[in-house]
PDB file of C-alpha atoms and ligand atoms in Angstrom:
ATOM      1  CA  MET T  95      25.804  48.654 -20.400  1.00 92.00           C
ATOM      2  CA  HIS T  96      24.800  46.641 -17.315  1.00 97.00           C
ATOM      3  CA  THR T  97      21.383  45.047 -17.029  1.00 98.00           C
ATOM      4  CA  LEU T  98      19.892  43.417 -13.971  1.00 98.00           C
ATOM      5  CA  ALA T  99      18.160  40.351 -15.460  1.00 98.00           C
ATOM      6  CA  ILE T 100      15.338  38.740 -13.496  1.00 98.00           C
ATOM      7  CA  ASP T 101      13.642  35.481 -14.506  1.00 98.00           C
ATOM      8  CA  ILE T 102      10.607  34.660 -12.381  1.00 98.00           C
ATOM      9  CA  GLY T 103       9.555  31.030 -12.577  1.00 96.00           C
ATOM     10  CA  GLY T 104       6.998  29.030 -10.632  1.00 94.00           C
ATOM     11  CA  THR T 105       9.721  27.370  -8.534  1.00 94.00           C
ATOM     12  CA  LYS T 106      12.714  29.713  -8.568  1.00 97.00           C
ATOM     13  CA  ILE T 107      13.737  33.242  -9.453  1.00 98.00           C
ATOM     14  CA  ALA T 108      17.059  33.542 -11.292  1.00 98.00           C
ATOM     15  CA  LEU T 109      18.942  36.830 -11.164  1.00 98.00           C
ATOM     16  CA  GLY T 110      21.860  37.852 -13.309  1.00 98.00           C
ATOM     17  CA  LEU T 111      24.154  40.736 -13.984  1.00 98.00           C
ATOM     18  CA  VAL T 112      24.437  41.021 -17.758  1.00 97.00           C
ATOM     19  CA  ARG T 113      27.138  43.141 -19.370  1.00 95.00           C
ATOM     20  CA  ASN T 114      26.915  43.684 -23.131  1.00 90.00           C
ATOM     21  CA  GLY T 115      24.810  40.555 -23.563  1.00 90.00           C
ATOM     22  CA  GLN T 116      27.062  38.335 -21.413  1.00 94.00           C
ATOM     23  CA  LEU T 117      25.869  36.855 -18.135  1.00 97.00           C
ATOM     24  CA  ILE T 118      28.747  37.720 -15.810  1.00 97.00           C
ATOM     25  CA  GLU T 119      27.232  36.867 -12.423  1.00 97.00           C
ATOM     26  CA  ARG T 120      24.221  34.804 -11.423  1.00 97.00           C
ATOM     27  CA  THR T 121      22.273  33.829  -8.341  1.00 98.00           C
ATOM     28  CA  GLN T 122      18.855  32.350  -7.566  1.00 98.00           C
ATOM     29  CA  LEU T 123      16.255  32.075  -4.832  1.00 98.00           C
ATOM     30  CA  PRO T 124      13.105  30.001  -4.324  1.00 97.00           C
ATOM     31  CA  THR T 125      10.057  31.904  -5.648  1.00 97.00           C
ATOM     32  CA  PRO T 126       8.379  33.581  -2.668  1.00 95.00           C
ATOM     33  CA  LYS T 127       4.603  33.763  -2.334  1.00 93.00           C
ATOM     34  CA  ALA T 128       3.428  36.755  -4.370  1.00 91.00           C
ATOM     35  CA  GLN T 129       1.546  38.870  -1.794  1.00 92.00           C
ATOM     36  CA  ASN T 130       1.893  42.263  -3.418  1.00 95.00           C
ATOM     37  CA  ALA T 131       4.168  43.723  -6.065  1.00 97.00           C
ATOM     38  CA  GLU T 132       6.165  45.984  -3.681  1.00 96.00           C
ATOM     39  CA  GLN T 133       6.990  43.135  -1.261  1.00 96.00           C
ATOM     40  CA  PHE T 134       7.877  40.805  -4.165  1.00 97.00           C
ATOM     41  CA  ALA T 135      10.133  43.438  -5.775  1.00 98.00           C
ATOM     42  CA  GLN T 136      11.839  44.115  -2.416  1.00 97.00           C
ATOM     43  CA  VAL T 137      12.648  40.419  -1.921  1.00 97.00           C
ATOM     44  CA  ILE T 138      14.130  40.197  -5.424  1.00 98.00           C
ATOM     45  CA  LEU T 139      16.214  43.365  -5.089  1.00 98.00           C
ATOM     46  CA  THR T 140      17.630  42.288  -1.713  1.00 98.00           C
ATOM     47  CA  HIS T 141      19.282  39.396  -3.554  1.00 98.00           C
ATOM     48  CA  ALA T 142      20.729  41.770  -6.162  1.00 97.00           C
ATOM     49  CA  ASP T 143      21.799  44.636  -3.913  1.00 96.00           C
ATOM     50  CA  LYS T 144      25.514  44.361  -4.669  1.00 96.00           C
ATOM     51  CA  TRP T 145      24.831  44.872  -8.385  1.00 98.00           C
ATOM     52  CA  LEU T 146      22.390  47.767  -8.056  1.00 97.00           C
ATOM     53  CA  PRO T 147      24.947  50.623  -8.073  1.00 97.00           C
ATOM     54  CA  GLU T 148      26.224  49.585 -11.516  1.00 95.00           C
ATOM     55  CA  ILE T 149      23.027  48.736 -13.404  1.00 97.00           C
ATOM     56  CA  ASN T 150      21.567  50.895 -16.193  1.00 97.00           C
ATOM     57  CA  ASN T 151      18.261  49.051 -16.510  1.00 98.00           C
ATOM     58  CA  VAL T 152      16.214  46.048 -15.393  1.00 98.00           C
ATOM     59  CA  GLY T 153      14.957  43.294 -17.729  1.00 98.00           C
ATOM     60  CA  VAL T 154      12.329  40.887 -16.420  1.00 98.00           C
ATOM     61  CA  SER T 155      10.987  37.653 -17.863  1.00 98.00           C
ATOM     62  CA  THR T 156       8.188  36.165 -15.824  1.00 98.00           C
ATOM     63  CA  THR T 157       5.832  33.258 -15.714  1.00 98.00           C
ATOM     64  CA  GLY T 158       2.265  34.436 -16.343  1.00 97.00           C
ATOM     65  CA  LEU T 159       0.426  36.734 -18.684  1.00 98.00           C
ATOM     66  CA  VAL T 160       2.098  40.144 -18.976  1.00 98.00           C
ATOM     67  CA  THR T 161       0.052  43.229 -19.817  1.00 96.00           C
ATOM     68  CA  LYS T 162       0.726  46.912 -19.178  1.00 94.00           C
ATOM     69  CA  ASP T 163      -1.274  46.651 -15.935  1.00 94.00           C
ATOM     70  CA  GLY T 164       0.862  43.862 -14.505  1.00 96.00           C
ATOM     71  CA  ILE T 165       1.190  40.086 -14.306  1.00 97.00           C
ATOM     72  CA  SER T 166      -1.642  37.603 -13.958  1.00 96.00           C
ATOM     73  CA  ALA T 167      -1.662  33.821 -13.840  1.00 97.00           C
ATOM     74  CA  ILE T 168      -3.122  31.647 -16.573  1.00 97.00           C
ATOM     75  CA  ASN T 169      -2.510  28.658 -14.314  1.00 98.00           C
ATOM     76  CA  PRO T 170      -2.541  29.859 -10.674  1.00 96.00           C
ATOM     77  CA  ASP T 171      -1.257  26.411  -9.593  1.00 95.00           C
ATOM     78  CA  THR T 172       2.065  27.410 -11.211  1.00 93.00           C
ATOM     79  CA  LEU T 173       2.281  30.747  -9.407  1.00 94.00           C
ATOM     80  CA  ALA T 174      -0.690  32.691  -8.092  1.00 93.00           C
ATOM     81  CA  PHE T 175      -0.459  36.457  -8.633  1.00 94.00           C
ATOM     82  CA  PRO T 176      -2.938  38.668  -6.790  1.00 94.00           C
ATOM     83  CA  SER T 177      -4.591  40.921  -9.317  1.00 86.00           C
ATOM     84  CA  PRO T 178      -3.350  43.454 -10.259  1.00 82.00           C
ATOM     85  CA  PHE T 179       0.341  42.696  -9.837  1.00 96.00           C
ATOM     86  CA  PRO T 180       2.219  45.747 -11.181  1.00 97.00           C
ATOM     87  CA  LEU T 181       5.738  44.369 -10.666  1.00 98.00           C
ATOM     88  CA  ALA T 182       7.399  46.437 -13.400  1.00 98.00           C
ATOM     89  CA  GLN T 183       6.095  49.639 -11.809  1.00 98.00           C
ATOM     90  CA  ALA T 184       7.275  48.506  -8.345  1.00 98.00           C
ATOM     91  CA  LEU T 185      10.771  47.662  -9.647  1.00 98.00           C
ATOM     92  CA  GLU T 186      10.934  50.964 -11.493  1.00 98.00           C
ATOM     93  CA  SER T 187      10.111  53.026  -8.405  1.00 97.00           C
ATOM     94  CA  LEU T 188      12.517  51.049  -6.185  1.00 98.00           C
ATOM     95  CA  THR T 189      15.486  51.155  -8.594  1.00 98.00           C
ATOM     96  CA  ASN T 190      14.807  54.398 -10.468  1.00 98.00           C
ATOM     97  CA  LYS T 191      15.836  52.596 -13.664  1.00 98.00           C
ATOM     98  CA  PRO T 192      13.924  51.710 -16.839  1.00 98.00           C
ATOM     99  CA  VAL T 193      12.233  48.305 -16.548  1.00 98.00           C
ATOM    100  CA  ALA T 194      11.195  46.061 -19.461  1.00 98.00           C
ATOM    101  CA  MET T 195       9.065  42.968 -18.904  1.00 98.00           C
ATOM    102  CA  LEU T 196       7.938  40.038 -21.044  1.00 98.00           C
ATOM    103  CA  ASN T 197       6.455  36.607 -20.413  1.00 98.00           C
ATOM    104  CA  ASP T 198       9.358  34.216 -19.656  1.00 98.00           C
ATOM    105  CA  ALA T 199       8.999  31.983 -22.719  1.00 98.00           C
ATOM    106  CA  GLN T 200       8.292  34.912 -25.066  1.00 98.00           C
ATOM    107  CA  ALA T 201      11.521  36.561 -23.873  1.00 98.00           C
ATOM    108  CA  ALA T 202      13.469  33.332 -24.390  1.00 98.00           C
ATOM    109  CA  ALA T 203      11.902  32.821 -27.826  1.00 98.00           C
ATOM    110  CA  TRP T 204      13.193  36.184 -29.021  1.00 98.00           C
ATOM    111  CA  TYR T 205      16.663  35.567 -27.555  1.00 98.00           C
ATOM    112  CA  GLU T 206      16.841  32.068 -29.074  1.00 98.00           C
ATOM    113  CA  PHE T 207      15.535  33.314 -32.438  1.00 98.00           C
ATOM    114  CA  LYS T 208      18.394  35.834 -32.605  1.00 97.00           C
ATOM    115  CA  ALA T 209      20.889  33.145 -31.525  1.00 97.00           C
ATOM    116  CA  LEU T 210      19.762  30.856 -34.388  1.00 96.00           C
ATOM    117  CA  GLY T 211      21.029  33.223 -37.095  1.00 89.00           C
ATOM    118  CA  SER T 212      19.505  34.610 -40.234  1.00 84.00           C
ATOM    119  CA  THR T 213      18.170  31.485 -41.987  1.00 91.00           C
ATOM    120  CA  ILE T 214      15.131  31.056 -39.731  1.00 97.00           C
ATOM    121  CA  ASP T 215      11.837  32.921 -40.309  1.00 98.00           C
ATOM    122  CA  ASN T 216       9.380  31.030 -38.109  1.00 98.00           C
ATOM    123  CA  MET T 217      10.204  29.294 -34.850  1.00 98.00           C
ATOM    124  CA  ALA T 218       8.904  28.527 -31.380  1.00 98.00           C
ATOM    125  CA  PHE T 219      10.564  28.185 -28.017  1.00 98.00           C
ATOM    126  CA  ILE T 220       9.059  25.720 -25.552  1.00 98.00           C
ATOM    127  CA  THR T 221      10.048  25.554 -21.902  1.00 98.00           C
ATOM    128  CA  VAL T 222       9.159  22.407 -19.992  1.00 98.00           C
ATOM    129  CA  SER T 223       9.633  23.375 -16.368  1.00 97.00           C
ATOM    130  CA  THR T 224       7.173  23.988 -13.502  1.00 96.00           C
ATOM    131  CA  GLY T 225       4.659  24.635 -16.270  1.00 98.00           C
ATOM    132  CA  VAL T 226       4.934  24.401 -20.052  1.00 98.00           C
ATOM    133  CA  GLY T 227       5.494  27.826 -21.579  1.00 98.00           C
ATOM    134  CA  GLY T 228       6.051  28.994 -25.112  1.00 98.00           C
ATOM    135  CA  GLY T 229       6.868  31.871 -27.392  1.00 98.00           C
ATOM    136  CA  VAL T 230       6.455  32.110 -31.148  1.00 98.00           C
ATOM    137  CA  VAL T 231       8.336  34.133 -33.730  1.00 98.00           C
ATOM    138  CA  ILE T 232       6.434  34.516 -37.004  1.00 98.00           C
ATOM    139  CA  ASP T 233       7.954  36.208 -40.053  1.00 98.00           C
ATOM    140  CA  ARG T 234      10.912  37.193 -37.851  1.00 97.00           C
ATOM    141  CA  GLN T 235       8.685  39.032 -35.355  1.00 98.00           C
ATOM    142  CA  LEU T 236       7.876  37.981 -31.796  1.00 98.00           C
ATOM    143  CA  HIS T 237       4.125  37.365 -31.884  1.00 98.00           C
ATOM    144  CA  GLN T 238       2.430  38.423 -28.636  1.00 98.00           C
ATOM    145  CA  GLY T 239      -1.123  39.059 -29.806  1.00 98.00           C
ATOM    146  CA  ASN T 240      -3.303  41.952 -28.669  1.00 97.00           C
ATOM    147  CA  ALA T 241      -3.828  40.439 -25.210  1.00 97.00           C
ATOM    148  CA  GLY T 242      -0.212  39.207 -24.815  1.00 98.00           C
ATOM    149  CA  LEU T 243      -1.413  35.607 -24.626  1.00 98.00           C
ATOM    150  CA  ALA T 244       0.291  34.305 -27.784  1.00 98.00           C
ATOM    151  CA  GLY T 245       2.625  31.420 -27.077  1.00 98.00           C
ATOM    152  CA  HIS T 246       0.711  29.987 -24.129  1.00 98.00           C
ATOM    153  CA  ILE T 247       0.916  26.647 -25.913  1.00 98.00           C
ATOM    154  CA  GLY T 248       1.055  24.723 -22.644  1.00 98.00           C
ATOM    155  CA  HIS T 249      -2.678  25.323 -22.561  1.00 98.00           C
ATOM    156  CA  THR T 250      -3.509  23.716 -25.855  1.00 98.00           C
ATOM    157  CA  VAL T 251      -5.679  20.670 -25.227  1.00 98.00           C
ATOM    158  CA  ILE T 252      -4.331  17.338 -26.481  1.00 98.00           C
ATOM    159  CA  GLU T 253      -6.422  14.852 -24.441  1.00 98.00           C
ATOM    160  CA  LEU T 254     -10.128  15.687 -24.232  1.00 98.00           C
ATOM    161  CA  ASP T 255     -10.533  13.281 -21.317  1.00 97.00           C
ATOM    162  CA  GLY T 256      -7.139  14.090 -19.846  1.00 97.00           C
ATOM    163  CA  PRO T 257      -6.201  15.488 -16.438  1.00 97.00           C
ATOM    164  CA  LYS T 258      -7.584  18.793 -15.136  1.00 98.00           C
ATOM    165  CA  CYS T 259      -5.310  21.778 -15.644  1.00 98.00           C
ATOM    166  CA  GLY T 260      -5.031  24.648 -13.173  1.00 98.00           C
ATOM    167  CA  CYS T 261      -6.088  27.008 -15.986  1.00 98.00           C
ATOM    168  CA  GLY T 262      -9.604  25.529 -15.849  1.00 98.00           C
ATOM    169  CA  GLN T 263      -9.404  23.357 -18.953  1.00 98.00           C
ATOM    170  CA  THR T 264      -9.014  19.588 -19.183  1.00 98.00           C
ATOM    171  CA  GLY T 265      -6.204  17.756 -20.971  1.00 98.00           C
ATOM    172  CA  CYS T 266      -3.796  20.678 -21.509  1.00 98.00           C
ATOM    173  CA  VAL T 267      -0.220  19.833 -22.508  1.00 98.00           C
ATOM    174  CA  GLU T 268       0.880  21.425 -19.212  1.00 98.00           C
ATOM    175  CA  ALA T 269      -1.313  19.090 -17.151  1.00 98.00           C
ATOM    176  CA  ILE T 270       0.383  16.091 -18.813  1.00 98.00           C
ATOM    177  CA  ALA T 271       3.963  17.148 -19.555  1.00 98.00           C
ATOM    178  CA  SER T 272       5.116  19.777 -17.021  1.00 98.00           C
ATOM    179  CA  GLY T 273       7.515  19.174 -14.156  1.00 98.00           C
ATOM    180  CA  THR T 274       4.522  19.544 -11.848  1.00 98.00           C
ATOM    181  CA  ALA T 275       2.560  16.865 -13.764  1.00 98.00           C
ATOM    182  CA  ILE T 276       5.572  14.532 -13.779  1.00 98.00           C
ATOM    183  CA  LYS T 277       6.004  14.970 -10.009  1.00 98.00           C
ATOM    184  CA  LYS T 278       2.306  14.234  -9.463  1.00 98.00           C
ATOM    185  CA  ALA T 279       2.495  11.016 -11.509  1.00 98.00           C
ATOM    186  CA  SER T 280       5.700  10.014  -9.750  1.00 98.00           C
ATOM    187  CA  ASP T 281       4.265  10.684  -6.266  1.00 98.00           C
ATOM    188  CA  ASP T 282       1.270   8.477  -7.109  1.00 98.00           C
ATOM    189  CA  TYR T 283       3.609   5.537  -7.687  1.00 97.00           C
ATOM    190  CA  PHE T 284       6.894   5.891  -5.813  1.00 98.00           C
ATOM    191  CA  PHE T 285       7.040   5.660  -2.036  1.00 97.00           C
ATOM    192  CA  PRO T 286       8.954   7.261  -0.508  1.00 98.00           C
ATOM    193  CA  HIS T 287       8.492  10.125  -2.967  1.00 98.00           C
ATOM    194  CA  ILE T 288      11.445  10.986  -5.189  1.00 98.00           C
ATOM    195  CA  SER T 289      12.554  14.184  -6.909  1.00 98.00           C
ATOM    196  CA  ASN T 290      12.208  14.628 -10.672  1.00 98.00           C
ATOM    197  CA  ILE T 291      16.020  14.512 -10.911  1.00 98.00           C
ATOM    198  CA  ASP T 292      15.997  11.064  -9.256  1.00 98.00           C
ATOM    199  CA  LEU T 293      13.128   9.977 -11.527  1.00 98.00           C
ATOM    200  CA  PHE T 294      15.284  10.699 -14.607  1.00 98.00           C
ATOM    201  CA  SER T 295      18.205   8.744 -13.059  1.00 98.00           C
ATOM    202  CA  LEU T 296      15.857   5.828 -12.392  1.00 98.00           C
ATOM    203  CA  ALA T 297      14.463   5.707 -15.949  1.00 98.00           C
ATOM    204  CA  SER T 298      17.032   3.187 -17.248  1.00 97.00           C
ATOM    205  CA  LYS T 299      16.166   0.779 -14.390  1.00 98.00           C
ATOM    206  CA  SER T 300      12.447   1.364 -13.834  1.00 98.00           C
ATOM    207  CA  GLN T 301       9.847   0.915 -16.563  1.00 98.00           C
ATOM    208  CA  HIS T 302       7.451   2.999 -14.549  1.00 98.00           C
ATOM    209  CA  ALA T 303       9.850   5.943 -14.277  1.00 98.00           C
ATOM    210  CA  GLU T 304      10.481   5.671 -18.017  1.00 98.00           C
ATOM    211  CA  ALA T 305       6.728   5.597 -18.740  1.00 98.00           C
ATOM    212  CA  ILE T 306       6.124   8.792 -16.741  1.00 98.00           C
ATOM    213  CA  ILE T 307       8.896  10.634 -18.614  1.00 98.00           C
ATOM    214  CA  ALA T 308       7.802   9.197 -21.975  1.00 98.00           C
ATOM    215  CA  ARG T 309       4.218  10.394 -21.430  1.00 98.00           C
ATOM    216  CA  SER T 310       5.546  13.918 -20.950  1.00 98.00           C
ATOM    217  CA  ALA T 311       7.905  13.741 -23.947  1.00 98.00           C
ATOM    218  CA  ASN T 312       5.128  12.302 -26.155  1.00 98.00           C
ATOM    219  CA  ALA T 313       2.834  15.176 -25.186  1.00 98.00           C
ATOM    220  CA  ILE T 314       5.556  17.690 -26.112  1.00 98.00           C
ATOM    221  CA  ALA T 315       6.077  15.845 -29.408  1.00 98.00           C
ATOM    222  CA  ALA T 316       2.345  16.103 -30.136  1.00 98.00           C
ATOM    223  CA  LEU T 317       2.509  19.816 -29.320  1.00 98.00           C
ATOM    224  CA  CYS T 318       5.468  20.280 -31.698  1.00 98.00           C
ATOM    225  CA  CYS T 319       3.616  18.535 -34.546  1.00 98.00           C
ATOM    226  CA  ASN T 320       0.494  20.622 -33.843  1.00 98.00           C
ATOM    227  CA  LEU T 321       2.626  23.776 -34.019  1.00 98.00           C
ATOM    228  CA  LYS T 322       4.182  22.585 -37.268  1.00 98.00           C
ATOM    229  CA  ALA T 323       0.714  21.997 -38.716  1.00 98.00           C
ATOM    230  CA  THR T 324      -0.531  25.404 -37.559  1.00 98.00           C
ATOM    231  CA  LEU T 325       2.470  27.622 -38.232  1.00 98.00           C
ATOM    232  CA  ASP T 326       4.830  25.646 -40.498  1.00 98.00           C
ATOM    233  CA  LEU T 327       7.733  26.342 -38.188  1.00 98.00           C
ATOM    234  CA  ASP T 328      11.323  25.992 -39.426  1.00 98.00           C
ATOM    235  CA  ILE T 329      12.572  24.816 -36.034  1.00 98.00           C
ATOM    236  CA  ILE T 330      11.547  24.483 -32.379  1.00 98.00           C
ATOM    237  CA  VAL T 331      13.901  25.274 -29.499  1.00 98.00           C
ATOM    238  CA  LEU T 332      13.456  23.404 -26.230  1.00 98.00           C
ATOM    239  CA  GLY T 333      14.446  24.682 -22.782  1.00 98.00           C
ATOM    240  CA  GLY T 334      13.534  24.375 -19.106  1.00 98.00           C
ATOM    241  CA  GLY T 335      14.682  22.042 -16.349  1.00 97.00           C
ATOM    242  CA  ILE T 336      12.722  19.077 -17.737  1.00 98.00           C
ATOM    243  CA  GLY T 337      13.202  20.000 -21.407  1.00 98.00           C
ATOM    244  CA  LEU T 338      16.979  19.987 -20.992  1.00 98.00           C
ATOM    245  CA  ALA T 339      17.176  16.944 -18.677  1.00 98.00           C
ATOM    246  CA  THR T 340      19.376  14.148 -20.039  1.00 97.00           C
ATOM    247  CA  GLY T 341      17.624  12.120 -22.729  1.00 98.00           C
ATOM    248  CA  TYR T 342      14.418  14.206 -22.827  1.00 98.00           C
ATOM    249  CA  LEU T 343      15.082  15.943 -26.165  1.00 98.00           C
ATOM    250  CA  ASP T 344      15.959  12.554 -27.737  1.00 98.00           C
ATOM    251  CA  ARG T 345      12.663  11.123 -26.539  1.00 98.00           C
ATOM    252  CA  VAL T 346      10.796  14.101 -28.058  1.00 98.00           C
ATOM    253  CA  ASN T 347      12.621  13.827 -31.386  1.00 98.00           C
ATOM    254  CA  LYS T 348      12.039  10.044 -31.547  1.00 98.00           C
ATOM    255  CA  ALA T 349       8.318  10.519 -30.933  1.00 98.00           C
ATOM    256  CA  ILE T 350       8.177  13.201 -33.647  1.00 98.00           C
ATOM    257  CA  ALA T 351      10.002  10.902 -36.098  1.00 98.00           C
ATOM    258  CA  SER T 352       7.182   8.342 -35.769  1.00 98.00           C
ATOM    259  CA  ARG T 353       4.587  10.869 -37.002  1.00 98.00           C
ATOM    260  CA  PRO T 354       3.739  11.680 -40.643  1.00 98.00           C
ATOM    261  CA  GLY T 355       6.517  13.583 -42.440  1.00 98.00           C
ATOM    262  CA  ALA T 356       4.467  16.708 -43.103  1.00 98.00           C
ATOM    263  CA  PHE T 357       4.164  17.368 -39.359  1.00 98.00           C
ATOM    264  CA  GLN T 358       7.759  16.625 -38.432  1.00 98.00           C
ATOM    265  CA  VAL T 359       9.904  19.495 -37.236  1.00 98.00           C
ATOM    266  CA  SER T 360      13.375  19.488 -35.809  1.00 97.00           C
ATOM    267  CA  VAL T 361      13.668  20.278 -32.125  1.00 98.00           C
ATOM    268  CA  VAL T 362      16.967  21.529 -30.699  1.00 98.00           C
ATOM    269  CA  ALA T 363      18.232  22.454 -27.229  1.00 98.00           C
ATOM    270  CA  ALA T 364      18.249  26.115 -26.199  1.00 98.00           C
ATOM    271  CA  LYS T 365      21.567  27.841 -26.855  1.00 98.00           C
ATOM    272  CA  GLY T 366      20.988  29.786 -23.647  1.00 97.00           C
ATOM    273  CA  ASN T 367      20.661  26.424 -21.897  1.00 97.00           C
ATOM    274  CA  TYR T 368      18.922  26.639 -18.489  1.00 97.00           C
ATOM    275  CA  ASP T 369      19.330  30.437 -18.630  1.00 97.00           C
ATOM    276  CA  ALA T 370      17.435  31.057 -21.897  1.00 98.00           C
ATOM    277  CA  CYS T 371      14.661  32.965 -20.067  1.00 98.00           C
ATOM    278  CA  LEU T 372      17.197  34.938 -17.987  1.00 98.00           C
ATOM    279  CA  LEU T 373      19.197  35.914 -21.071  1.00 98.00           C
ATOM    280  CA  GLY T 374      15.905  36.770 -22.790  1.00 98.00           C
ATOM    281  CA  ALA T 375      15.065  39.094 -19.897  1.00 98.00           C
ATOM    282  CA  ALA T 376      18.238  41.110 -20.512  1.00 98.00           C
ATOM    283  CA  TYR T 377      17.948  40.880 -24.309  1.00 97.00           C
ATOM    284  CA  GLN T 378      14.982  43.283 -24.264  1.00 97.00           C
ATOM    285  CA  PHE T 379      17.530  46.101 -24.037  1.00 96.00           C
ATOM    286  CA  LYS T 380      19.535  44.830 -26.988  1.00 89.00           C
ATOM    287  CA  GLU T 381      17.699  46.789 -29.712  1.00 58.00           C
TER     288      GLU T 381
HETATM  289  C1  BMX O 281       2.237  28.593 -17.232  1.00 50.59           C
HETATM  290  C2  BMX O 281       1.994  30.103 -17.316  1.00 50.59           C
HETATM  291  C3  BMX O 281       2.882  30.699 -18.420  1.00 50.59           C
HETATM  292  C4  BMX O 281       4.350  30.321 -18.248  1.00 50.59           C
HETATM  293  C5  BMX O 281       4.505  28.800 -18.136  1.00 50.59           C
HETATM  294  C6  BMX O 281       5.938  28.381 -17.818  1.00 50.59           C
HETATM  295  C7  BMX O 281       1.273  31.123 -15.199  1.00 50.59           C
HETATM  296  C8  BMX O 281       1.683  31.656 -13.848  1.00 50.59           C
HETATM  297  N1  BMX O 281       2.261  30.703 -16.015  1.00 50.59           N
HETATM  298  O1  BMX O 281       1.744  27.987 -18.372  1.00 50.59           O
HETATM  299  O2  BMX O 281       2.738  32.092 -18.451  1.00 50.59           O
HETATM  300  O3  BMX O 281       5.090  30.817 -19.336  1.00 50.59           O
HETATM  301  O4  BMX O 281       3.642  28.314 -17.084  1.00 50.59           O
HETATM  302  O5  BMX O 281       6.283  28.913 -16.563  1.00 50.59           O
HETATM  303  O6  BMX O 281       0.111  31.096 -15.501  1.00 50.59           O
HETATM  304  P1  BMX O 281       7.401  28.314 -15.589  1.00 50.59           P
HETATM  305  O7  BMX O 281       7.050  28.804 -14.223  1.00 50.59           O
HETATM  306  O8  BMX O 281       7.363  26.849 -15.698  1.00 50.59           O
HETATM  307  O9  BMX O 281       8.693  28.878 -16.093  1.00 50.59           O
HETATM  308 ZN1   ZN O 282      -4.183  24.597 -19.025  1.00 50.59          ZN
END
């Protein structure tokens, strides 16, 4: 079986050809502005045209809230979707293949849960990337909630007087820890501006670079302990461009180790690495 896997993030769209669960080819493009679902689907499929003759189905994982009517943004600063945004329907009519769609972090959570093996009952996946996304598996079931919102843990508030979040709240984890928040803090200090990749390289030499990264990692650690307190998770899996950057996971685990034992939880890197959401997109056709 061949699946066209599509992972739509706030910064880039990853595309993959997945055969029997294995990613055999991969490409990516910068996320275009989402004008309407047909135009967005066309742009994506143009980049996958050489695979289209052999695919049986299309699996999508996307940033945003996914309902049967389409995608909508919780934080439009991450990626603004005009409402409604029926992307699954547009992809289905353009490819004539079955399309399955989940929120990006929910899809990755289910993939990573299966990759962990049979000893785990309750876990969460957290992606620290353009935004901070999440998915939770409770009693071995992906928990989406009636509105599909479950797992949007980037929008839990950890600093009542913290920075404004694009979702409309103040002090969300995403407004403090995301790649976007890190870039904002870095741009306020470093001239000329530097990329987040360069910020991580600078951390061993610049206290300020280290402080910006540590603030993000500490916020993710607080989120992990909050999740442990709420859901008594067995493990948390971390992914995303920031989450998997060198030294980030260690910073998170160190910050967790300084908190009371009852709230500590072990945090591990995604087995799907940077492609956890892409593999999760295809995994919807596994069972
Ligand atoms: C935002 C939200 C989530 C998403 C998360 C990570 C939007 C558009 N997205 O919190 O649905 O899971 O970002 O998204 O509201 P990414 O773009 O960083 O992968
Ligand atoms: Zn928010």
